[in-house]
mmCIF file of C-alpha atoms in Angstrom:
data_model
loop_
_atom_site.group_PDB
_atom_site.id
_atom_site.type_symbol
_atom_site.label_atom_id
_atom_site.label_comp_id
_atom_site.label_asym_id
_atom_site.label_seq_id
_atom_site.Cartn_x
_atom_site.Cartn_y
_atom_site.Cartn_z
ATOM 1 C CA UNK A 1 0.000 0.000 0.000
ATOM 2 C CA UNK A 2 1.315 3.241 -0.698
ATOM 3 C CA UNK A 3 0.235 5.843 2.128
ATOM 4 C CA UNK A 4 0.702 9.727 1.829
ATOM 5 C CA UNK A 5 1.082 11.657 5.436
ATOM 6 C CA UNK A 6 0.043 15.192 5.105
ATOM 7 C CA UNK A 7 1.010 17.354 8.209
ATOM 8 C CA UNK A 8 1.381 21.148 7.321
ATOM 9 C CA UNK A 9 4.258 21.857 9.658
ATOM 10 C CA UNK A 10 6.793 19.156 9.967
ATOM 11 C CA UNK A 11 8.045 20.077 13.883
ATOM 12 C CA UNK A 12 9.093 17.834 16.291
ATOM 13 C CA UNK A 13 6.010 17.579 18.898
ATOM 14 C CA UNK A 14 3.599 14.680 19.501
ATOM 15 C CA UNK A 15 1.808 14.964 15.862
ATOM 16 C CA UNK A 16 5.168 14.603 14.226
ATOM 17 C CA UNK A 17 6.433 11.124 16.381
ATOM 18 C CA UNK A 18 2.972 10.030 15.344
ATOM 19 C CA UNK A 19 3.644 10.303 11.720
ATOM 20 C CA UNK A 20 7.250 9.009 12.214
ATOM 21 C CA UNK A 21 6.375 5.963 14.357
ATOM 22 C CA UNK A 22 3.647 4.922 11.566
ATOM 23 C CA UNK A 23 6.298 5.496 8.792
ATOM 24 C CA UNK A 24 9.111 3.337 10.691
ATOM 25 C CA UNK A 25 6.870 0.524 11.587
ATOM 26 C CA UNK A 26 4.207 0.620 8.556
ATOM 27 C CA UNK A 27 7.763 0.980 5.820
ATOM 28 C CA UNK A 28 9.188 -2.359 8.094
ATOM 29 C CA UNK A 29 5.969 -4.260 7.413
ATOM 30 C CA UNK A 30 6.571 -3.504 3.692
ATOM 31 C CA UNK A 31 4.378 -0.605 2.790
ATOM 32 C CA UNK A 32 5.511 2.640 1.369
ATOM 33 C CA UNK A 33 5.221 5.866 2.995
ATOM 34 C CA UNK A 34 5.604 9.975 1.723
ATOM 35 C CA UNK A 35 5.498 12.721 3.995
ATOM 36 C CA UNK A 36 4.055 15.767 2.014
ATOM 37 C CA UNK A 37 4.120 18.768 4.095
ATOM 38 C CA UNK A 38 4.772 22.975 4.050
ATOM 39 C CA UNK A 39 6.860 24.160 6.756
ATOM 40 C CA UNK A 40 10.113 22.007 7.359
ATOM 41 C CA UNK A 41 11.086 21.177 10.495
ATOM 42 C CA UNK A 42 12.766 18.184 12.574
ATOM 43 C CA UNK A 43 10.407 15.751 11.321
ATOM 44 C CA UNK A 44 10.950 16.157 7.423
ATOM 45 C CA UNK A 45 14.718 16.312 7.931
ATOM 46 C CA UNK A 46 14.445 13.271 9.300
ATOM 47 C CA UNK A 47 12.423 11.561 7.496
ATOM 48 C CA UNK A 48 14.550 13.335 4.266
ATOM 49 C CA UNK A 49 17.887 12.033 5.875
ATOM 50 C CA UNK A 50 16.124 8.172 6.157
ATOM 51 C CA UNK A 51 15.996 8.161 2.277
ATOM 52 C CA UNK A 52 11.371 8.272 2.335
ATOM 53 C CA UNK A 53 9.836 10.002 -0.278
ATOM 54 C CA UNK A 54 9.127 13.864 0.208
ATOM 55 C CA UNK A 55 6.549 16.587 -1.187
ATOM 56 C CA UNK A 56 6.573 19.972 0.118
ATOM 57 C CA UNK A 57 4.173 22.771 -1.366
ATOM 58 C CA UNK A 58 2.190 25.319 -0.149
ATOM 59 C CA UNK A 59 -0.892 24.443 2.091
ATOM 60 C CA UNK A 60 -2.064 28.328 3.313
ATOM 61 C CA UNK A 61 -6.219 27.826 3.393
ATOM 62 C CA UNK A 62 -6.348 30.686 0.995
ATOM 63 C CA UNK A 63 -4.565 28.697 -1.454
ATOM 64 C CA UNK A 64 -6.618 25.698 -0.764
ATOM 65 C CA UNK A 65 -8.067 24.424 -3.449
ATOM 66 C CA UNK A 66 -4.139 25.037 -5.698
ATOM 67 C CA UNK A 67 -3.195 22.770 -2.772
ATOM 68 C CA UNK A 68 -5.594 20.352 -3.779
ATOM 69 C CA UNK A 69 -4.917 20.152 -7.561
ATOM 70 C CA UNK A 70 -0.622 19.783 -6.523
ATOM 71 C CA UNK A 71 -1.767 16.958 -3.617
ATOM 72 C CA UNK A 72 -3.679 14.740 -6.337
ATOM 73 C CA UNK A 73 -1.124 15.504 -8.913
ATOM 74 C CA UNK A 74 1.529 13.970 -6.679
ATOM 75 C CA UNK A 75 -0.569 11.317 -5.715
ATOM 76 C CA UNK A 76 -1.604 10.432 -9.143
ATOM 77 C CA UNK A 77 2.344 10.043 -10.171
ATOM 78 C CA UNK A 78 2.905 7.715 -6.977
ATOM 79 C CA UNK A 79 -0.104 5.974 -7.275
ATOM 80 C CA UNK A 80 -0.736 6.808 -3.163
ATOM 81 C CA UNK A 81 -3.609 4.919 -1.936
ATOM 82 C CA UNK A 82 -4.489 6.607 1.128
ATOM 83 C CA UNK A 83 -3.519 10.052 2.207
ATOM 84 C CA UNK A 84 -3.527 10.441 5.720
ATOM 85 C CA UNK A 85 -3.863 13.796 6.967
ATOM 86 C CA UNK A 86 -3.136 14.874 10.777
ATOM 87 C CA UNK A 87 -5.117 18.340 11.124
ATOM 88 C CA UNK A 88 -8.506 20.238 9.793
ATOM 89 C CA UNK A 89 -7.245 22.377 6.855
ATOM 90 C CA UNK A 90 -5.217 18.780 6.021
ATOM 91 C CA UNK A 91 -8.249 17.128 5.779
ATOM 92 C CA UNK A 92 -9.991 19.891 3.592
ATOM 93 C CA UNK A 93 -7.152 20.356 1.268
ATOM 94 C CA UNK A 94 -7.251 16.089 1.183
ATOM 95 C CA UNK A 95 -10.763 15.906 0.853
ATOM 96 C CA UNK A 96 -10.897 18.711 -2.204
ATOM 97 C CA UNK A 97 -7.759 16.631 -3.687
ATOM 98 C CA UNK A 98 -10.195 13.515 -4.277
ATOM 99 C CA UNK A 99 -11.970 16.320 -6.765
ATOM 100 C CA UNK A 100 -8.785 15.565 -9.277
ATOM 101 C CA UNK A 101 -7.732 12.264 -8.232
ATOM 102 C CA UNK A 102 -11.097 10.104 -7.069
ATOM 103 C CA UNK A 103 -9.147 7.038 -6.533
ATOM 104 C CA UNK A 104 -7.199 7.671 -3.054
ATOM 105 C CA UNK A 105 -9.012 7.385 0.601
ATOM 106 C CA UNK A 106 -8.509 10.040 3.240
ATOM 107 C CA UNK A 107 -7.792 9.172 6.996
ATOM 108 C CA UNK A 108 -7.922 12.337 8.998
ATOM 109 C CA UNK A 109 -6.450 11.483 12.595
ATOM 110 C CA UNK A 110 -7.986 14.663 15.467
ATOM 111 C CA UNK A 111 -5.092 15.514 17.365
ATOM 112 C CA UNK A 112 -6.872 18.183 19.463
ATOM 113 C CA UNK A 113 -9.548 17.837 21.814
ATOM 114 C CA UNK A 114 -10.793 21.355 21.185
ATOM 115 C CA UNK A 115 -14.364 22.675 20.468
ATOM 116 C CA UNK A 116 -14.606 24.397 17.238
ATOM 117 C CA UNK A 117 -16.798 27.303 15.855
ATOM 118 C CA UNK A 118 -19.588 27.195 13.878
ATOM 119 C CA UNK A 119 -17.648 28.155 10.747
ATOM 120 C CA UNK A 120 -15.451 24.653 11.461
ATOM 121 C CA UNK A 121 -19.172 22.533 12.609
ATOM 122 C CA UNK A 122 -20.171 23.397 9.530
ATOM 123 C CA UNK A 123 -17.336 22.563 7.509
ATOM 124 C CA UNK A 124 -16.994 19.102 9.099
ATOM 125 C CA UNK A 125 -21.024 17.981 7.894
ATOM 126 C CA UNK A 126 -19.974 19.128 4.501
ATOM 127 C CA UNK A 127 -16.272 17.503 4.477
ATOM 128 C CA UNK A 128 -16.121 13.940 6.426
ATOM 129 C CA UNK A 129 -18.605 12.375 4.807
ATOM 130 C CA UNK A 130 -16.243 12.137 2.606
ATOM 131 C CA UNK A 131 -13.764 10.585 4.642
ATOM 132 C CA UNK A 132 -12.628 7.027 4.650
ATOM 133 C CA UNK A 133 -12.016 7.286 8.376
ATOM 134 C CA UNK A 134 -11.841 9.731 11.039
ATOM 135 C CA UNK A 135 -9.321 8.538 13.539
ATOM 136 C CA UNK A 136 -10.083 9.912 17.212
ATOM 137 C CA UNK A 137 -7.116 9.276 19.876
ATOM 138 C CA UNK A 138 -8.956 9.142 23.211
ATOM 139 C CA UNK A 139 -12.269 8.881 24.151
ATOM 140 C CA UNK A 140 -13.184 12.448 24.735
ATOM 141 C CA UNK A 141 -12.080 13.094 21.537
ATOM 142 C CA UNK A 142 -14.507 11.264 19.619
ATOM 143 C CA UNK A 143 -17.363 13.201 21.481
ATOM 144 C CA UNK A 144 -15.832 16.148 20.865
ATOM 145 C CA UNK A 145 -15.476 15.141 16.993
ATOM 146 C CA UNK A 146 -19.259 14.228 16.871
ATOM 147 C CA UNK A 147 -19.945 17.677 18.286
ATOM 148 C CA UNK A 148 -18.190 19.170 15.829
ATOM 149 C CA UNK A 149 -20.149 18.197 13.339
ATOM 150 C CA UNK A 150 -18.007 14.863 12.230
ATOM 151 C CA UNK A 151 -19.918 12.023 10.564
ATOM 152 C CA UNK A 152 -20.156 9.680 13.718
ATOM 153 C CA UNK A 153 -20.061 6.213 11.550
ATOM 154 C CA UNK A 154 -16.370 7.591 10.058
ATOM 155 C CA UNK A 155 -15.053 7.660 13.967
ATOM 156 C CA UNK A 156 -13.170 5.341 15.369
ATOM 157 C CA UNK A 157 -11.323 5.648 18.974
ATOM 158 C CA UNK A 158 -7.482 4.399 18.215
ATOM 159 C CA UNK A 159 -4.896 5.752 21.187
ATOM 160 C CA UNK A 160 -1.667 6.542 20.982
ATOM 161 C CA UNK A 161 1.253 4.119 21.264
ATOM 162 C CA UNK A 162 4.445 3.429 22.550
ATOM 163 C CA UNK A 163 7.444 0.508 22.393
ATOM 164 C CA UNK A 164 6.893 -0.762 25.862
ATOM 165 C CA UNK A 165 10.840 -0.451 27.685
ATOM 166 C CA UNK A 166 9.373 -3.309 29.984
ATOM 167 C CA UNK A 167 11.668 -1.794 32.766
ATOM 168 C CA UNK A 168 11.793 0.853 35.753
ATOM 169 C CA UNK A 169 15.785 2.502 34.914
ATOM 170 C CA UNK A 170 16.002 4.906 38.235
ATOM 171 C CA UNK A 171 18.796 6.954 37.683
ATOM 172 C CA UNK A 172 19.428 10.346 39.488
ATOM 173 C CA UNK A 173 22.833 11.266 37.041
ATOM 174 C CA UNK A 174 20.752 14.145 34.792
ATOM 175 C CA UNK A 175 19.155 15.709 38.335
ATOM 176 C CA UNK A 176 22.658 15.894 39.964
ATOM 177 C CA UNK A 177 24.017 17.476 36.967
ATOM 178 C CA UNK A 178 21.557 20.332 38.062
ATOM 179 C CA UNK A 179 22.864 20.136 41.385
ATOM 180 C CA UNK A 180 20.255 18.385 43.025
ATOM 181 C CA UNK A 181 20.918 16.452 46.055
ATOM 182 C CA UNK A 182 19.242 13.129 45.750
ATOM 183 C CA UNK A 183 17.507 13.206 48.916
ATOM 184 C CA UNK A 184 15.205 15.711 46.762
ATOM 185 C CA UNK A 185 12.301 14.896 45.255
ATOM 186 C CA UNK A 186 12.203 15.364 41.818
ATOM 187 C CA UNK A 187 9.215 16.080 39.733
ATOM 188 C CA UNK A 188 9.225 17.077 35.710
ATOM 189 C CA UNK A 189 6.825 18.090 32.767
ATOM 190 C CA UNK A 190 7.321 18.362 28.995
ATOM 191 C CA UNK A 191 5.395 20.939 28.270
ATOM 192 C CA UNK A 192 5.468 23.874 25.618
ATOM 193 C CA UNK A 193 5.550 27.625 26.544
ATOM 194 C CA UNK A 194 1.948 27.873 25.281
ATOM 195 C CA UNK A 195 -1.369 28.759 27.092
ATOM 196 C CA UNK A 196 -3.187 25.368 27.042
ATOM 197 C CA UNK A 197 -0.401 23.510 28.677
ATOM 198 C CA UNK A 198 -1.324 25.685 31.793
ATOM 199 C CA UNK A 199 2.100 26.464 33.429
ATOM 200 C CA UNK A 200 1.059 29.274 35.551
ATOM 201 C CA UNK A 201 -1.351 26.357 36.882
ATOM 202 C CA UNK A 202 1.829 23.913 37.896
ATOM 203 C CA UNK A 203 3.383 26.986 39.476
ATOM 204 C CA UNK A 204 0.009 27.575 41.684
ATOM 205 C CA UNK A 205 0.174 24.174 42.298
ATOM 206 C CA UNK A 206 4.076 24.148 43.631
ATOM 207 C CA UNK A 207 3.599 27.349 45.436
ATOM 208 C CA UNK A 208 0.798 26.156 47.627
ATOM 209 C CA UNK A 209 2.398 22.075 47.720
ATOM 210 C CA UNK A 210 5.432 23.801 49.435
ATOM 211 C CA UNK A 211 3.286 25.645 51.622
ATOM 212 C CA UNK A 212 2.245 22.152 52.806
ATOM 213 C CA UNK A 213 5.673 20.056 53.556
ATOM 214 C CA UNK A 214 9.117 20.856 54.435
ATOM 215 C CA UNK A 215 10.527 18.266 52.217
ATOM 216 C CA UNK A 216 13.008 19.169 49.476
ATOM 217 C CA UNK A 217 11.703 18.914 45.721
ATOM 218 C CA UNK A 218 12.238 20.261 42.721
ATOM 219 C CA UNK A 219 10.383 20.342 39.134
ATOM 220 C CA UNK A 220 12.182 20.264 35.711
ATOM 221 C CA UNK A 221 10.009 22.124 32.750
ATOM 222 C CA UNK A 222 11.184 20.842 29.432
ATOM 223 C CA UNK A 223 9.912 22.299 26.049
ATOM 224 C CA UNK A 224 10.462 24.864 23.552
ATOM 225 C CA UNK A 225 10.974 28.713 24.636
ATOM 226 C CA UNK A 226 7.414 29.853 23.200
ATOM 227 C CA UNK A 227 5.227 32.617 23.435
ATOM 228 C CA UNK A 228 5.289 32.231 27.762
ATOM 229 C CA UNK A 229 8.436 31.562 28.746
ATOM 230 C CA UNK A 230 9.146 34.921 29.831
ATOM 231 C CA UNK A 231 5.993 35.223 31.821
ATOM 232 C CA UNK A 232 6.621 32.255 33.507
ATOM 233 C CA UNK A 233 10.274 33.012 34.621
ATOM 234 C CA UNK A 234 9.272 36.429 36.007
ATOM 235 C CA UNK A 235 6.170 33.892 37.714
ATOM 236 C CA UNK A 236 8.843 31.476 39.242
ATOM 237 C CA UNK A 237 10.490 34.653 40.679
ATOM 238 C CA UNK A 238 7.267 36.051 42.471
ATOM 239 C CA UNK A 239 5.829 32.897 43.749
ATOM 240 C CA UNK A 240 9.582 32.048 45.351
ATOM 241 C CA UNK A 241 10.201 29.294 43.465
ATOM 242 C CA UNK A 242 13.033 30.362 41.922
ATOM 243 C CA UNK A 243 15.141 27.165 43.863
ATOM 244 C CA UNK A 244 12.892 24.591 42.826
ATOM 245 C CA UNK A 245 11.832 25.093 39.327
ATOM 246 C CA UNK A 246 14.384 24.664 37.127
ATOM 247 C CA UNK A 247 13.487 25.749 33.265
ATOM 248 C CA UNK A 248 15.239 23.364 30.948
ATOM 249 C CA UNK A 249 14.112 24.792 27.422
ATOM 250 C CA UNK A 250 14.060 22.118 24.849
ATOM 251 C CA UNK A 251 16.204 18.851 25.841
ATOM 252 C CA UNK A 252 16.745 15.899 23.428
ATOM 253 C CA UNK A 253 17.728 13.704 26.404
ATOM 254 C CA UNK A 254 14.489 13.648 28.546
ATOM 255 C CA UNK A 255 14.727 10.178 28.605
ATOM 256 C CA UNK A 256 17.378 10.833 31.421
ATOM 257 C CA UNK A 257 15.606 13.253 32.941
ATOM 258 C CA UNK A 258 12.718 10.904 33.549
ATOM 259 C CA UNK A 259 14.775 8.138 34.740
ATOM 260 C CA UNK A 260 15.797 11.059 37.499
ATOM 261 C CA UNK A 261 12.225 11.659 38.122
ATOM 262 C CA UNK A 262 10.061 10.026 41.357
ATOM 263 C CA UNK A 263 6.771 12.296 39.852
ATOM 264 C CA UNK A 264 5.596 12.936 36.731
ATOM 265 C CA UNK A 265 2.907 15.927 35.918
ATOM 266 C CA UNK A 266 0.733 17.320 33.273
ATOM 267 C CA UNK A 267 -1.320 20.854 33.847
ATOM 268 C CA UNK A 268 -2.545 20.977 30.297
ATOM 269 C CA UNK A 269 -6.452 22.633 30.226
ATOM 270 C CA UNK A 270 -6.489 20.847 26.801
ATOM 271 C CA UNK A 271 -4.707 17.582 25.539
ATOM 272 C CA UNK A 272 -5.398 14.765 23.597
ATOM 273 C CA UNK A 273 -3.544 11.473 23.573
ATOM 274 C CA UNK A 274 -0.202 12.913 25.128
ATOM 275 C CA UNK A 275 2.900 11.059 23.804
ATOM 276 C CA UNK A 276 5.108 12.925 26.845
ATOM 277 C CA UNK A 277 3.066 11.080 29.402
ATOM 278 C CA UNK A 278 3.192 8.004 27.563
ATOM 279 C CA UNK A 279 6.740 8.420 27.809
ATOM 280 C CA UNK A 280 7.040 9.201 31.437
ATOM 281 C CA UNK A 281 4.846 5.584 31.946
ATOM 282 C CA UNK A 282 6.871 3.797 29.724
ATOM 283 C CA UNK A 283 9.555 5.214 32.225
ATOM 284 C CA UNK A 284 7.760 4.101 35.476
ATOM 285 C CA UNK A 285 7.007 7.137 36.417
ATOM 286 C CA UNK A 286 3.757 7.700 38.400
ATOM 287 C CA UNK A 287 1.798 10.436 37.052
ATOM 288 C CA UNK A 288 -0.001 13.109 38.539
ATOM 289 C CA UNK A 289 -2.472 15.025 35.271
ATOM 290 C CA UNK A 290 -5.591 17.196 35.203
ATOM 291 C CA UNK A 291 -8.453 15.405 33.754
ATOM 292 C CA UNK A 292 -8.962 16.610 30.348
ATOM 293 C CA UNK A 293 -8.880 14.627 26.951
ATOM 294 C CA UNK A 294 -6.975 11.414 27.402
ATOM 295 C CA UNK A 295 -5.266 12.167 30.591
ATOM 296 C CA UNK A 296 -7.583 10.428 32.671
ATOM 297 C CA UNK A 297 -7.428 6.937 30.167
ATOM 298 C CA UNK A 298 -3.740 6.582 30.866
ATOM 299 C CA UNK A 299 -3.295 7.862 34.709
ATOM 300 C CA UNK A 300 -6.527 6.205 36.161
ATOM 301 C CA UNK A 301 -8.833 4.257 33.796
ATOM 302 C CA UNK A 302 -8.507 0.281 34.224
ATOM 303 C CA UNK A 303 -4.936 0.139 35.452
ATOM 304 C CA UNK A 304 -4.414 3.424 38.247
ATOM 305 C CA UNK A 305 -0.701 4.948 37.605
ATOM 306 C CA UNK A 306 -1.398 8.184 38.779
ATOM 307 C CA UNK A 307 -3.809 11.331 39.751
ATOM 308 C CA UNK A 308 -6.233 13.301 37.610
ATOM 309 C CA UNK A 309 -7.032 16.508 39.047
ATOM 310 C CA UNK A 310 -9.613 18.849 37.607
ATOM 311 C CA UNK A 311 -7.624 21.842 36.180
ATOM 312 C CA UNK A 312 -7.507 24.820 37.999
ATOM 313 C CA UNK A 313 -7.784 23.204 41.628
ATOM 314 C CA UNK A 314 -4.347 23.902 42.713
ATOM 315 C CA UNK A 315 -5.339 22.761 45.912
ATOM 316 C CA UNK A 316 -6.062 19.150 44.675
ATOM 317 C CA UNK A 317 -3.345 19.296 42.309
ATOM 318 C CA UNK A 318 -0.918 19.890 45.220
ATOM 319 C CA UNK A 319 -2.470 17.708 47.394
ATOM 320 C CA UNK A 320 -1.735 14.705 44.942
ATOM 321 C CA UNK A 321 1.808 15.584 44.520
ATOM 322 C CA UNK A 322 2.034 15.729 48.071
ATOM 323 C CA UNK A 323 0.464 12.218 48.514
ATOM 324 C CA UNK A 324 3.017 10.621 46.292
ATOM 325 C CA UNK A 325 5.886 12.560 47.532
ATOM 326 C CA UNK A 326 4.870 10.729 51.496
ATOM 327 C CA UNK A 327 4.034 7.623 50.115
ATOM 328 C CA UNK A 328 6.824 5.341 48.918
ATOM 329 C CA UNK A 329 4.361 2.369 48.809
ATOM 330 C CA UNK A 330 2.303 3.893 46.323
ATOM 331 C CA UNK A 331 4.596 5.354 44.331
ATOM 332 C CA UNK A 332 5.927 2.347 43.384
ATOM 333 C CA UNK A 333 2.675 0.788 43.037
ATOM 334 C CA UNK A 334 1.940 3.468 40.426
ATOM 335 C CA UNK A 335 5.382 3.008 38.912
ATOM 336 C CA UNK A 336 4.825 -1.211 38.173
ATOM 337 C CA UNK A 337 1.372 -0.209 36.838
ATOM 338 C CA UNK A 338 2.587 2.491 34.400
ATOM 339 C CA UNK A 339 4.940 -0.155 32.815
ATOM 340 C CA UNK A 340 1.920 -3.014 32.639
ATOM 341 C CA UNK A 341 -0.590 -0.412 31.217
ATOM 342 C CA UNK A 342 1.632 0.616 28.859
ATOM 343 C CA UNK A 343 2.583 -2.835 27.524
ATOM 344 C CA UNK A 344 -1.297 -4.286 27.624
ATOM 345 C CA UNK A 345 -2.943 -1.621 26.356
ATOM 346 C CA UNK A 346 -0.590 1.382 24.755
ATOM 347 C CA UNK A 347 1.829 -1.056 22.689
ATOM 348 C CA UNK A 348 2.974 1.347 19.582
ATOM 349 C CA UNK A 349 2.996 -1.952 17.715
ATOM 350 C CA UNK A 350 -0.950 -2.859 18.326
ATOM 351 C CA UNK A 351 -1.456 1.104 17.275
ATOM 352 C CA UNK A 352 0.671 0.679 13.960
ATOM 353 C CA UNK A 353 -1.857 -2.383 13.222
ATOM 354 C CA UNK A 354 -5.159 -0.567 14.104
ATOM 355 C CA UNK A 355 -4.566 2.162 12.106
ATOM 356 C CA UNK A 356 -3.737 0.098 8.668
ATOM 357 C CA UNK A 357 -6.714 -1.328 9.600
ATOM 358 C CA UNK A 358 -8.585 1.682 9.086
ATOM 359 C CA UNK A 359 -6.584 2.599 5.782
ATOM 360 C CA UNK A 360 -8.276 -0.834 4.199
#
């Protein structure tokens, strides 16, 4: 089968190891795979530098339907089968394509679990109908899909994956590099500098959470510098944080800065299927999350590895990092459980197979 992913920016966040984790394992199994896309970033030089077939062209919505007419033309020459497309204006520009080349099937995957407008409910009745599949990657996200207009027989509820590591590596090297002692509890996030991942939140949280023990800890914040990262520097300095938050700006090694971690902790007001938690489990790391999207099927649905707090209830919020930091019991508990969960039900392998199911 050939299969066309069409992301319009190419990054490096959880969309991107998405596409690149269906391209490794779906190219292994013998299929062949193009990225088309319009602003390069980490994920097309990689997948450039791996020797997979690329297509970059212009995707702005008021060049839509010139989008379209390139998209089918370059499917037509590859003979693609099924363009998969990871966002709304993707899933336009692949729906209008089928206009010039009839033959290929669209699979539009919902990475957000975000109302939309009336403008966008509208849009949906007219354009997934037309869709092959609509791929939704928790269970609050198919909901939210149907109220957005999405034609409910094209939904299907396919989660996010991971390779299962199997193991619990504690290792406190990357937090002593920061010169933490390791009597201190250490606690981290992955998080972008961007409203809906709700850092001044986590900082509410940590303010009041020291307020309540005397024990050491400190909290790692790895992502991108974006649009906040100011704001929330100058926040760390008012609440009197400023020797227990440590801002890490992007890191390509958080795989050692979770093995350092006893907590892990998501303060997103929005989130889907988050790959950064999935990697914390897959680290046995116990999880405290709010409970939006699909935080609450990975930290407490069947198998319990963690917390889900409503957002905005610091109070809560603290008070579960404050329960795992006393109990050693439970935190391990939580830790065994995050590995098991991961392997039984979040296996990137069983993901891989589900969704070339819904390509046939």
């Amino acid at each position: 089968m050939n299969i066309l992913y069409l992301i319009n920016f190419a990054g490096k966040a959880g969309t991107e190891k998405y596409v690149l984790n269906l391209m490794h394992i779906l190219s292994e199994r013998g299929e062949t795979c193009h990225l088309a896309y319009n602003v390069p970033g980490q994920l097309s030089e990689t997948i450039s530098a791996e020797g997979f077939p690329c297509f970059r062209f212009d995707m702005s919505a008021k060049n839509a339907l010139s989008a379209a007419k390139k998209l089918a033309g370059y499917c037509r020459a590859n003979a693609v089968d099924v363009i998969h497309a990871q966002y709304p204006m993707e899933n336009v520009i692949a729906i209008l394509s089928k206009r010039f080349y009839r033959s290929v099937k669209v699979v539009y995957t919902a990475h957000l679990t975000i109302y939309q407008n009336m403008k966008w409910k509208i849009l949906n009745r007219i354009v997934t109908p037309f869709d092959h599949r609509v791929i939704a990657v928790c269970r609050q996200g198919a909901d939210i899909l149907a109220a957005n207009g999405v034609k409910k027989d094209r939904i299907r509820v396919i989660c996010n994956g991971i390779e299962p590591s199997g193991e619990r590596v504690y290792d406190r090297s990357f937090a002593r590099e920061f010169g933490v002692p390791d009597e201190t509890f250490v606690m981290s996030i992955m998080a972008r500098y961007s409203p809906e991942k709700g850092l001044p939140f986590l900082l509410a949280s940590l303010a009041k959470l020291r307020r309540k023990t005397q024990k050491p800890f400190v909290c790692f914040i790895a992502g991108d510098k974006g649009e906040e990262f100011g704001d929330i520097a100058v926040m760390i300095t008012n609440s009197g944080l400023g020797d227990c938050v440590i801002q890490l700006g992007f890191r390509r090694d958080t795989d050692r800065m979770l093995k350092s971690s006893d907590l892990y902790l998501n303060t997103s007001s929005s989130e889907a299927m988050s790959f950064a938690i999935l990697e914390a489990m897959n680290a046995g790391v116990p999880l405290v999350v709010t409970d939006v999207g699909g935080n609450p099927d990975l930290a407490v649905k069947n198998t319990v590895c963690g917390e889900a707090v409503k957002f905005g209830d610091s109070d809560a919020f603290s008070d579960a990092m404050l329960e795992l930091m006393e109990n050693d019991a439970l935190r391990s508990e939580y830790s065994a459980n995050a590995l098991k969960k991961v392997s039984e039900e979040f296996d990137l392998r069983k993901l891989a197979s589900d969704v070339f199911e819904a390509y046939k």
